[in-house]
PDB file of C-alpha atoms in Angstrom:
ATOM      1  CA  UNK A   1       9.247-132.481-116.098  1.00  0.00           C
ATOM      2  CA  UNK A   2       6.450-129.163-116.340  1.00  0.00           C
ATOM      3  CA  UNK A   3       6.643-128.935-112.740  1.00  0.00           C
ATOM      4  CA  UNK A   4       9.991-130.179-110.617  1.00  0.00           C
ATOM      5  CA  UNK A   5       8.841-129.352-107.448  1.00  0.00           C
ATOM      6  CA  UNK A   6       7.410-132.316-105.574  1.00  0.00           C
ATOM      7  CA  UNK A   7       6.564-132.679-101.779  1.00  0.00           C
ATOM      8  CA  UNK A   8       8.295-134.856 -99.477  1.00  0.00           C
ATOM      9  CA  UNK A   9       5.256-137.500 -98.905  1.00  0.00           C
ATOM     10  CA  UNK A  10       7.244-139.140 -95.981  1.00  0.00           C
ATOM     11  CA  UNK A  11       8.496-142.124 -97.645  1.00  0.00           C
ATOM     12  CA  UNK A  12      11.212-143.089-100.195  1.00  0.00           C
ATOM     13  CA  UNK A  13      10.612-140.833-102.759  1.00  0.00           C
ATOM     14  CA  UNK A  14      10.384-143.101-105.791  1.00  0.00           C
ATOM     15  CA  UNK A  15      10.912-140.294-108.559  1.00  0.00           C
ATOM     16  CA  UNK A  16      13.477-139.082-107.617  1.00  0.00           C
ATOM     17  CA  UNK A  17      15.114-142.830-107.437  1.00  0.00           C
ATOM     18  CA  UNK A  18      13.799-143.505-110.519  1.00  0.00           C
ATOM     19  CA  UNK A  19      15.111-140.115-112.311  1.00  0.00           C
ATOM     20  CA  UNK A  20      18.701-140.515-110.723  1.00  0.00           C
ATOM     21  CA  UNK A  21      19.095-144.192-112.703  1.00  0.00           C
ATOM     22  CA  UNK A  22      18.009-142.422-115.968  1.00  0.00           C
ATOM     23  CA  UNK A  23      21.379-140.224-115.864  1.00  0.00           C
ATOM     24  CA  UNK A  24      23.220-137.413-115.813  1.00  0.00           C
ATOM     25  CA  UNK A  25      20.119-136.152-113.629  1.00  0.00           C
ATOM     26  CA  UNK A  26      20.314-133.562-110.701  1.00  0.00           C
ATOM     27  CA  UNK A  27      18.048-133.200-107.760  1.00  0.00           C
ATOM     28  CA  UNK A  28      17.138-130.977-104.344  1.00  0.00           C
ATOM     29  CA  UNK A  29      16.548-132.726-101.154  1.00  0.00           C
ATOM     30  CA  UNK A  30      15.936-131.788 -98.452  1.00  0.00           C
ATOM     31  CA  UNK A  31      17.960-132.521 -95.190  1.00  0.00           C
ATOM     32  CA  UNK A  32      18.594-131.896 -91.219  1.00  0.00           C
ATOM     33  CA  UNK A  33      20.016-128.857 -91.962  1.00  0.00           C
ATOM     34  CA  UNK A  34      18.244-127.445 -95.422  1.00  0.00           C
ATOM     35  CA  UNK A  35      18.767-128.612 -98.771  1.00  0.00           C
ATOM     36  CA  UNK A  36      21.345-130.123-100.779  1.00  0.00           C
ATOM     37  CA  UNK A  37      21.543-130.612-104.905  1.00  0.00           C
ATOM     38  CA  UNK A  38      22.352-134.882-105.458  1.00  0.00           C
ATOM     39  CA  UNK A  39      23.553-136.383-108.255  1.00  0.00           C
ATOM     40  CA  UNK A  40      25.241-140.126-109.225  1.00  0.00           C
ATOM     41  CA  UNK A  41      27.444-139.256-111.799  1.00  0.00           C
ATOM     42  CA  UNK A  42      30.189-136.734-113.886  1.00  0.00           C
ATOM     43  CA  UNK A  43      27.439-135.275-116.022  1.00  0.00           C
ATOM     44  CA  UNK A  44      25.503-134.521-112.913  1.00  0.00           C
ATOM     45  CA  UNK A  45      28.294-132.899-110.891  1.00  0.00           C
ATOM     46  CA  UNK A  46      29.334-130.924-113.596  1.00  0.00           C
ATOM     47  CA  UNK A  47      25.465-129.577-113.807  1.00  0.00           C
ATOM     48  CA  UNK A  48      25.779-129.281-109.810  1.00  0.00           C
ATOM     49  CA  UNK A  49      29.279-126.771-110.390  1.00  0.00           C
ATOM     50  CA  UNK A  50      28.163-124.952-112.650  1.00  0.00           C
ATOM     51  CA  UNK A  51      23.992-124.244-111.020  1.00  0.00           C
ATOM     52  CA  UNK A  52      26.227-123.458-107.840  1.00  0.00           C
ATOM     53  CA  UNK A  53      29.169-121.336-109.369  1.00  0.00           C
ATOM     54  CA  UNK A  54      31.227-123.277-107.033  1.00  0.00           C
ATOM     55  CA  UNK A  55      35.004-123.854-107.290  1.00  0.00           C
ATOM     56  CA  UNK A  56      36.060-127.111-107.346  1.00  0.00           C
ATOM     57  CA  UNK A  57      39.039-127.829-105.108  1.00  0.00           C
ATOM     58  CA  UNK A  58      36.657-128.865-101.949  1.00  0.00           C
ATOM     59  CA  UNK A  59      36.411-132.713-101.017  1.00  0.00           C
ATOM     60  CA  UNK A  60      33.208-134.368-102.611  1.00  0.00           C
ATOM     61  CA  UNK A  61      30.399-135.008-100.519  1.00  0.00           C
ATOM     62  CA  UNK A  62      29.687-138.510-100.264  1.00  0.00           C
ATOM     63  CA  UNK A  63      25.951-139.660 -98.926  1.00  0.00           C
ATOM     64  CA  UNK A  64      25.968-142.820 -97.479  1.00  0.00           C
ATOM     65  CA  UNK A  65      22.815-144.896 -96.583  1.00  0.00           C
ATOM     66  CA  UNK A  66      24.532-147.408 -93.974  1.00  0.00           C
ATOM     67  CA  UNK A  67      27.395-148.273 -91.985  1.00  0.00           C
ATOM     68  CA  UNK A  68      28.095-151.536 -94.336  1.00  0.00           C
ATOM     69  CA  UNK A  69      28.630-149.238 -97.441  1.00  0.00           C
ATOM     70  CA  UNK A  70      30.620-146.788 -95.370  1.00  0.00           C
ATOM     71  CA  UNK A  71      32.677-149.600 -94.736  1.00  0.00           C
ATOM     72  CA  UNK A  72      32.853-150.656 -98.166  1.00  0.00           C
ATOM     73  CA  UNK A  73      33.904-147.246 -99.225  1.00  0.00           C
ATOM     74  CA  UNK A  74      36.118-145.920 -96.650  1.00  0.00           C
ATOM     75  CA  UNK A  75      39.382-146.258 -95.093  1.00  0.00           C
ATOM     76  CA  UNK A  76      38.926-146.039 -91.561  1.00  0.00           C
ATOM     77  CA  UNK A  77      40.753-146.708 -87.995  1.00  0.00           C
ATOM     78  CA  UNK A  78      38.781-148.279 -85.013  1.00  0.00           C
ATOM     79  CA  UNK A  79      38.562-145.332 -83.511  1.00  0.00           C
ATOM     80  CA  UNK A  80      37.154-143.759 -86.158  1.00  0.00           C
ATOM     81  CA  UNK A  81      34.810-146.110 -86.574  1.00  0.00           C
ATOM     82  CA  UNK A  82      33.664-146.223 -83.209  1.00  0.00           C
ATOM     83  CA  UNK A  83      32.469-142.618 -83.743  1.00  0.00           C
ATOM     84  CA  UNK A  84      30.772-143.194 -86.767  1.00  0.00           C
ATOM     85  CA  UNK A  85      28.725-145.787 -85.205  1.00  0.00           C
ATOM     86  CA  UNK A  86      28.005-143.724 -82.175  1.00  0.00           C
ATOM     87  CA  UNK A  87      26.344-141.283 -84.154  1.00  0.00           C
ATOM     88  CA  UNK A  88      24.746-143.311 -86.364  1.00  0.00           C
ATOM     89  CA  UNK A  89      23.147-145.130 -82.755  1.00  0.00           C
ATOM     90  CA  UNK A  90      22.419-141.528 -81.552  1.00  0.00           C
ATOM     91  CA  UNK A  91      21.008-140.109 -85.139  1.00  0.00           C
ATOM     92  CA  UNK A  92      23.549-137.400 -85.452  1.00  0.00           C
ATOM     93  CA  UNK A  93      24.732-135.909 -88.705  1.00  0.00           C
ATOM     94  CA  UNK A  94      28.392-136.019 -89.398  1.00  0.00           C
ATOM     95  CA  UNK A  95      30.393-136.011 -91.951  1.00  0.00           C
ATOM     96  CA  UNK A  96      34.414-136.787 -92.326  1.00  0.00           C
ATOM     97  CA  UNK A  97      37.317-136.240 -94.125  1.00  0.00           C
ATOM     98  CA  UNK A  98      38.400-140.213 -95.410  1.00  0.00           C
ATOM     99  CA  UNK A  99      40.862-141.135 -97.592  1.00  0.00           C
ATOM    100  CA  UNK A 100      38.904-143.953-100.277  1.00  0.00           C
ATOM    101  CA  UNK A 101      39.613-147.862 -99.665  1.00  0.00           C
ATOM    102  CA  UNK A 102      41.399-148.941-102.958  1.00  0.00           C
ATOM    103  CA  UNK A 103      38.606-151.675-103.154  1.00  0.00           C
ATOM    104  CA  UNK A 104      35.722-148.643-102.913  1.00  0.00           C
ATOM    105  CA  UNK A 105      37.080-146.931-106.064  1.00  0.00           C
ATOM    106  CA  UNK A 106      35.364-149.420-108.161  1.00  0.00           C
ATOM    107  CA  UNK A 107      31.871-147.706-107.455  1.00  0.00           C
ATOM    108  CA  UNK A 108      32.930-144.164-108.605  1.00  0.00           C
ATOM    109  CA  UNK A 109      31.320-144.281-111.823  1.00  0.00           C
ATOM    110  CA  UNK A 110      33.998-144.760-114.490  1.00  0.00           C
ATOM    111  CA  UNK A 111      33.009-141.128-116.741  1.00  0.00           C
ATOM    112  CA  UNK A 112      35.339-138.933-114.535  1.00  0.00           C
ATOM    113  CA  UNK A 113      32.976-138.617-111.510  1.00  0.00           C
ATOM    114  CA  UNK A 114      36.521-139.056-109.448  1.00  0.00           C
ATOM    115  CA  UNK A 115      38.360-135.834-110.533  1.00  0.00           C
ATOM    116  CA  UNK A 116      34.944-133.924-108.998  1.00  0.00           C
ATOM    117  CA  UNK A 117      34.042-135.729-106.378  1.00  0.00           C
ATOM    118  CA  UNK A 118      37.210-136.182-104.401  1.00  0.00           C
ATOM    119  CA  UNK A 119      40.081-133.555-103.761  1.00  0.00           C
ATOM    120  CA  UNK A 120      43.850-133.221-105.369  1.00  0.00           C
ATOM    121  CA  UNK A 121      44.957-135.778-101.886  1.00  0.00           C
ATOM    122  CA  UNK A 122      42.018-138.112-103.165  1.00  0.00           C
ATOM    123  CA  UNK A 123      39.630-137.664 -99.952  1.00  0.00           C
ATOM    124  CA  UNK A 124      35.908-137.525 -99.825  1.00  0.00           C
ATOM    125  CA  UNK A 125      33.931-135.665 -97.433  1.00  0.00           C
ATOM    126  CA  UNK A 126      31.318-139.272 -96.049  1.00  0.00           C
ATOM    127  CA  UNK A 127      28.203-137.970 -94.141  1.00  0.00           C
ATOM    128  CA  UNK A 128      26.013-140.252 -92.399  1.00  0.00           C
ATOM    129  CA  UNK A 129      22.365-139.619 -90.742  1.00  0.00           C
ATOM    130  CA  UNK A 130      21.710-136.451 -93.269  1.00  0.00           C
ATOM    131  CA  UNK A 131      18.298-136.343 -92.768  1.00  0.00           C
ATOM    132  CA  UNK A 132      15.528-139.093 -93.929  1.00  0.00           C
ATOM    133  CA  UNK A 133      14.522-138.157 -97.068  1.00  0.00           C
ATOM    134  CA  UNK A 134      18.007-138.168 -98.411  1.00  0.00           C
ATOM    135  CA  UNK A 135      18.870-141.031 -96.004  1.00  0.00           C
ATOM    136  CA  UNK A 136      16.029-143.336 -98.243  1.00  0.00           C
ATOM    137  CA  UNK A 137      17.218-142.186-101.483  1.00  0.00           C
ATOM    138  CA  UNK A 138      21.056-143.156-100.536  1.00  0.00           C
ATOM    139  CA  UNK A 139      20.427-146.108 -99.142  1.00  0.00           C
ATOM    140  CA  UNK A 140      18.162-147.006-101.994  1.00  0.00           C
ATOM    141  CA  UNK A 141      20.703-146.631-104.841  1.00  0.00           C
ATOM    142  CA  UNK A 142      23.241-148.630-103.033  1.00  0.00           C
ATOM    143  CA  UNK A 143      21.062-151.800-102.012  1.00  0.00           C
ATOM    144  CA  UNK A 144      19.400-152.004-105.849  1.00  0.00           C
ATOM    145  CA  UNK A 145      22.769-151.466-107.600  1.00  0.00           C
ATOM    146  CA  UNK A 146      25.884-150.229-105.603  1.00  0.00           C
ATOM    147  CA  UNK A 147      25.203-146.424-106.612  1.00  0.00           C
ATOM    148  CA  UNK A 148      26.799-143.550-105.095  1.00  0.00           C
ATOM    149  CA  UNK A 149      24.965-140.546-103.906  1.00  0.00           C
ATOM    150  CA  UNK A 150      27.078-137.066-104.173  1.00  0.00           C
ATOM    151  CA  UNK A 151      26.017-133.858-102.443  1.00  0.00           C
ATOM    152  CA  UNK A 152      26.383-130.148-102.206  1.00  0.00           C
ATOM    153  CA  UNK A 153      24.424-127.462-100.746  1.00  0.00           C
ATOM    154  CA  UNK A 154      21.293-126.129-102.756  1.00  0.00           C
ATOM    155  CA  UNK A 155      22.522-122.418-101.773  1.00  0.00           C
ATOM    156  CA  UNK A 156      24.491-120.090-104.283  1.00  0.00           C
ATOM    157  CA  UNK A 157      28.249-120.909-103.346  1.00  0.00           C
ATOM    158  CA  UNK A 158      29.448-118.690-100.589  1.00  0.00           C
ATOM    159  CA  UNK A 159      25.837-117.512 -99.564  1.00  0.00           C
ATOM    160  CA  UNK A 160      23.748-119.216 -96.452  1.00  0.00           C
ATOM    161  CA  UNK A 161      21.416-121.686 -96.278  1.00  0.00           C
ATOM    162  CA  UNK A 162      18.096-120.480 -94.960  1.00  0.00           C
ATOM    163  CA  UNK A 163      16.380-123.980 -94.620  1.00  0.00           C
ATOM    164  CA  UNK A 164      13.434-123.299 -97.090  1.00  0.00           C
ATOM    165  CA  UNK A 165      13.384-124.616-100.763  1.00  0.00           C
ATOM    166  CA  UNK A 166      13.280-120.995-101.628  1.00  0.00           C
ATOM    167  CA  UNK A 167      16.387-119.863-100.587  1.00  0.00           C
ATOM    168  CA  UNK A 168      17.839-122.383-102.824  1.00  0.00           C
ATOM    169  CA  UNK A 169      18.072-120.228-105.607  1.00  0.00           C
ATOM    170  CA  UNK A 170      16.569-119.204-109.293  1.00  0.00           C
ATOM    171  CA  UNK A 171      19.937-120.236-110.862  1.00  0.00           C
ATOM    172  CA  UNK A 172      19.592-123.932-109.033  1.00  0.00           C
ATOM    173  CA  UNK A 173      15.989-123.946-109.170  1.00  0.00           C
ATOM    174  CA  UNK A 174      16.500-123.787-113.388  1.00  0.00           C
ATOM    175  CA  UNK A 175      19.151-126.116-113.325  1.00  0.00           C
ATOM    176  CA  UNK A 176      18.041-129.394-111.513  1.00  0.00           C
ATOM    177  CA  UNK A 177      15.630-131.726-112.792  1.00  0.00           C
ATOM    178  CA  UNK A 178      13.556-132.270-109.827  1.00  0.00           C
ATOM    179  CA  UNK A 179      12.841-130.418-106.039  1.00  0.00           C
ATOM    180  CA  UNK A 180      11.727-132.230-103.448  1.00  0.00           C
ATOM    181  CA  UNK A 181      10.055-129.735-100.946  1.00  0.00           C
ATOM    182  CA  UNK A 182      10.191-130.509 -97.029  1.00  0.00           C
ATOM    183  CA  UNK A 183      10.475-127.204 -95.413  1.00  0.00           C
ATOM    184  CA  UNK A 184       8.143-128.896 -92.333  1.00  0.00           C
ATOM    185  CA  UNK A 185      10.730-131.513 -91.794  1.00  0.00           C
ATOM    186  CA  UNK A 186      13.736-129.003 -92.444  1.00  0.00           C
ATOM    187  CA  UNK A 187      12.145-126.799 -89.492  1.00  0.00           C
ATOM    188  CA  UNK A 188      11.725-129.830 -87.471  1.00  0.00           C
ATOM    189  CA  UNK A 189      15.307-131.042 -86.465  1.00  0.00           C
ATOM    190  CA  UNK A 190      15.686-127.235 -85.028  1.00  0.00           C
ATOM    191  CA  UNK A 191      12.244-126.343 -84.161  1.00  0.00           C
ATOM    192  CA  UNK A 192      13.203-123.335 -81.747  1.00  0.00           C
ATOM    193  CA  UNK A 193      15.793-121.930 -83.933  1.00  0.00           C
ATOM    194  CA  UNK A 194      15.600-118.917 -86.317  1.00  0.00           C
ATOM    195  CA  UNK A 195      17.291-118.069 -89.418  1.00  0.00           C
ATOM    196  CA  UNK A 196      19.892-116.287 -87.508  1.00  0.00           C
ATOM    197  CA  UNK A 197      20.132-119.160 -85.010  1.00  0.00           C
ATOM    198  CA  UNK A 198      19.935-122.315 -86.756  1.00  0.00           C
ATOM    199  CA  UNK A 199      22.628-124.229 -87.979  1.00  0.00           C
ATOM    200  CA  UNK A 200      22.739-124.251 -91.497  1.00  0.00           C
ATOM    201  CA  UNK A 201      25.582-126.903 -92.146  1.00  0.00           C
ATOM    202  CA  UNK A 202      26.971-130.360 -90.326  1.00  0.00           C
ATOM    203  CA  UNK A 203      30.232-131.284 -88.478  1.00  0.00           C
ATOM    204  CA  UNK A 204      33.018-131.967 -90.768  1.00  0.00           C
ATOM    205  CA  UNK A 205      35.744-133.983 -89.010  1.00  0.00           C
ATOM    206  CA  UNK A 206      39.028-134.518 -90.850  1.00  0.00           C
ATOM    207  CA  UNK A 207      40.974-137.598 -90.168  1.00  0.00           C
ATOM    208  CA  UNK A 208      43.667-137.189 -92.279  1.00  0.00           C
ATOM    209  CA  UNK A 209      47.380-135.163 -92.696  1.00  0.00           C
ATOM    210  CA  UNK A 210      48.073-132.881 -95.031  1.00  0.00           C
ATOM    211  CA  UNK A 211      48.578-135.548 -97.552  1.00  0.00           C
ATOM    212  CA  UNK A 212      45.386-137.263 -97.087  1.00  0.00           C
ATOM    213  CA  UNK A 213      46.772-140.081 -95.449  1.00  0.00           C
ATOM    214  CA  UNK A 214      44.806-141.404 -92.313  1.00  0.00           C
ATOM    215  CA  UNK A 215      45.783-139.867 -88.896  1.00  0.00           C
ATOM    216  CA  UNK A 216      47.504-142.389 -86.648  1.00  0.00           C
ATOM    217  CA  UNK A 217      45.947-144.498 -83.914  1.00  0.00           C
ATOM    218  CA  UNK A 218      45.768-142.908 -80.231  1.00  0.00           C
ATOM    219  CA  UNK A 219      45.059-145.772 -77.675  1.00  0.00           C
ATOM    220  CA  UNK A 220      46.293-143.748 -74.501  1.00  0.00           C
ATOM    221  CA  UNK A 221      49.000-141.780 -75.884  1.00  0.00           C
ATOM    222  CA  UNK A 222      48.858-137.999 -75.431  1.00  0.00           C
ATOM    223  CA  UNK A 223      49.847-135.150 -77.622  1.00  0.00           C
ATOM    224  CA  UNK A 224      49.621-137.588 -80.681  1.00  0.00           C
ATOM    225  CA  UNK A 225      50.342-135.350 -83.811  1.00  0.00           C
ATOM    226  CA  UNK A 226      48.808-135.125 -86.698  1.00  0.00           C
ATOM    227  CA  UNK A 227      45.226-135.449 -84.843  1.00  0.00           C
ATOM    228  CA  UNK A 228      41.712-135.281 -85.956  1.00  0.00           C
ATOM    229  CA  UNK A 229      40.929-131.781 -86.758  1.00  0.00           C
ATOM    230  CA  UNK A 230      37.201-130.351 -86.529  1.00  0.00           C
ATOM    231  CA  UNK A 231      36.872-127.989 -89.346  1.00  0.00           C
ATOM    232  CA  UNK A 232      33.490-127.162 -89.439  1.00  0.00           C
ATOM    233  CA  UNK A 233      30.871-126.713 -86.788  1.00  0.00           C
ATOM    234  CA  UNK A 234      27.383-127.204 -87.416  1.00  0.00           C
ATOM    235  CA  UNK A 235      24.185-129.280 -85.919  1.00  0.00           C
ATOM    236  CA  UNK A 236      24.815-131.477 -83.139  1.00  0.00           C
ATOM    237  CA  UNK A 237      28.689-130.208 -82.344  1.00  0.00           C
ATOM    238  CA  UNK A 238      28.198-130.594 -78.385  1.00  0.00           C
ATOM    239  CA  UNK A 239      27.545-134.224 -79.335  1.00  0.00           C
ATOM    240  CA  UNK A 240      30.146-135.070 -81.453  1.00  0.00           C
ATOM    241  CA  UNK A 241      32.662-132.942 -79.340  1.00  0.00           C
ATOM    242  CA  UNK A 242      32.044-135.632 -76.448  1.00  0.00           C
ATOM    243  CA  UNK A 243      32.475-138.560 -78.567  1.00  0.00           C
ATOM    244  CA  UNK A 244      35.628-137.501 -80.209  1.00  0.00           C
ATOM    245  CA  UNK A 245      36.976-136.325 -76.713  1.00  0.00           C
ATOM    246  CA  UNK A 246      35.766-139.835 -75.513  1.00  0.00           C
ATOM    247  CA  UNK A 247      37.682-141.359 -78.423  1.00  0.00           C
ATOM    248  CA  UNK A 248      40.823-139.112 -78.782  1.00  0.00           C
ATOM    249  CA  UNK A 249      42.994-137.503 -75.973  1.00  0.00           C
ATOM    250  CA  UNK A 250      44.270-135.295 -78.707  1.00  0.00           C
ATOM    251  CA  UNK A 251      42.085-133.234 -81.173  1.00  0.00           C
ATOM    252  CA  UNK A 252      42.209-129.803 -83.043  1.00  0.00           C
ATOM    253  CA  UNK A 253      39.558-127.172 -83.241  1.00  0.00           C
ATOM    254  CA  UNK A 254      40.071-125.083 -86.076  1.00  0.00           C
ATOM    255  CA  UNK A 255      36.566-124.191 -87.752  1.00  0.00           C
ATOM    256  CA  UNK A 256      37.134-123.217 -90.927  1.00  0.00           C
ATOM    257  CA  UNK A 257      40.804-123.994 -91.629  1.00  0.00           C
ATOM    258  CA  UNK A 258      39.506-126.443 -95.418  1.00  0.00           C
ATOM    259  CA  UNK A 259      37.326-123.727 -96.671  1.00  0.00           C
TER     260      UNK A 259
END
């Protein structure tokens, strides 16, 4: 493709759809909190490691389109489910820490994809209510033919994410196949922020132990160890800070503590 860069018209954007299918295809996207690289599949995420010089013992980014295929792909408690579906009522980005169901292995692709896209304990990082454009793509993929969407930030590994397609990059700019631009709806989630302000990343949530098993139920019970752990703050944390107070007596604050 002459030119990659495309702008976000507002609706699913079909080429980029269209281009993921063909393969082994990479893309930028643009979401709540700036812009991400996507791909569906090993040859992709390899392309996505090496555009970002990124090391590669960080849990996968998973993009899901709806709470059905979370469901399909996730092990989960009630009570983490109840959060999910909180946010996903209230439109708020977050992503967690899940082991995979045994049954939602069967849609990693079968070329490798799993040794990149999940971490030595065999948890995925599965984000809901990314933004819309991404949103349509994701949930696209999975209704036509039970495709995965995998993520990372467009931004040069350990550098920040400014929120405009042209921070993203020359080195991921050469590398993907197609950019869609949406700086306009990237500004829009945090209209009165700056680039020193904004948020350039979601909450992560972990909800499992050091061996990626889940962490146990609460009910009532206090001073439950091991607990959900928030380990990264980003857009929308005063939100999800209620809801997993109003879910859990005991949680962990330690920003940072994967990474």
């Amino acid at each position: 493709m002459e030119n990659k860069h495309i702008k976000w018209s507002g609706n699913l954007q079909e080429e980029a759809v269209t281009l993921l299918k063909s393969g082994g295809k990479t893309i930028v996207c643009p979401t709540k909190v700036g812009y991400i690289i996507a791909t569906m599949d090993r040859v992709g995420l390899e392309r996505k490691f090496s555009a970002k010089n990124r090391k590669r013992n960080k849990p996968g980014v998973v993009l899901v389109g709806s709470l059905e295929q979370l469901d399909e792909l996730a092990e989960m408690t009630p009570e983490i489910k109840k959060i999910y579906e909180k946010c996903w009522e209230e439109d708020v980005l977050l992503g967690c820490i899940l082991p995979w169901k045994a049954s939602g292995k069967q849609y990693i692709p079968a070329d490798g994809s799993s040794e990149l896209m999940s971490d030595t304990r065999g948890t995925s990082c599965f984000v809901i209510k990314f933004g819309v454009p991404g949103e349509q793509i994701a949930a696209k993929l999975w209704t036509d033919q039970q495709s995965l969407l995998f993520a990372s930030s467009a931004n040069p590994s350990g550098k920040g994410n400014r929120g405009v397609v042209a921070g993203i990059g020359e080195q991921i700019e050469h590398e993907v196949d197609l950019i869609i631009d949406g700086d306009d709806y990237v500004k829009s989630i945090q209209p009165d922020k700056t680039v020193d302000t904004r948020y350039e990343q979601g909450v992560m949530i972990s909800f499992v132990d050091a061996h990626g098993q889940l962490v146990p139920e609460q009910g009532n019970q206090r001073s439950v160890e091991p607990a959900p752990v928030l380990i990264r703050k980003g857009l929308d944390l005063e939100r999800i800070m209620f809801h997993l107070s109003e879910g859990y007596h005991s949680w962990n604050y330690r920003h940072g503590e994967y990474y």
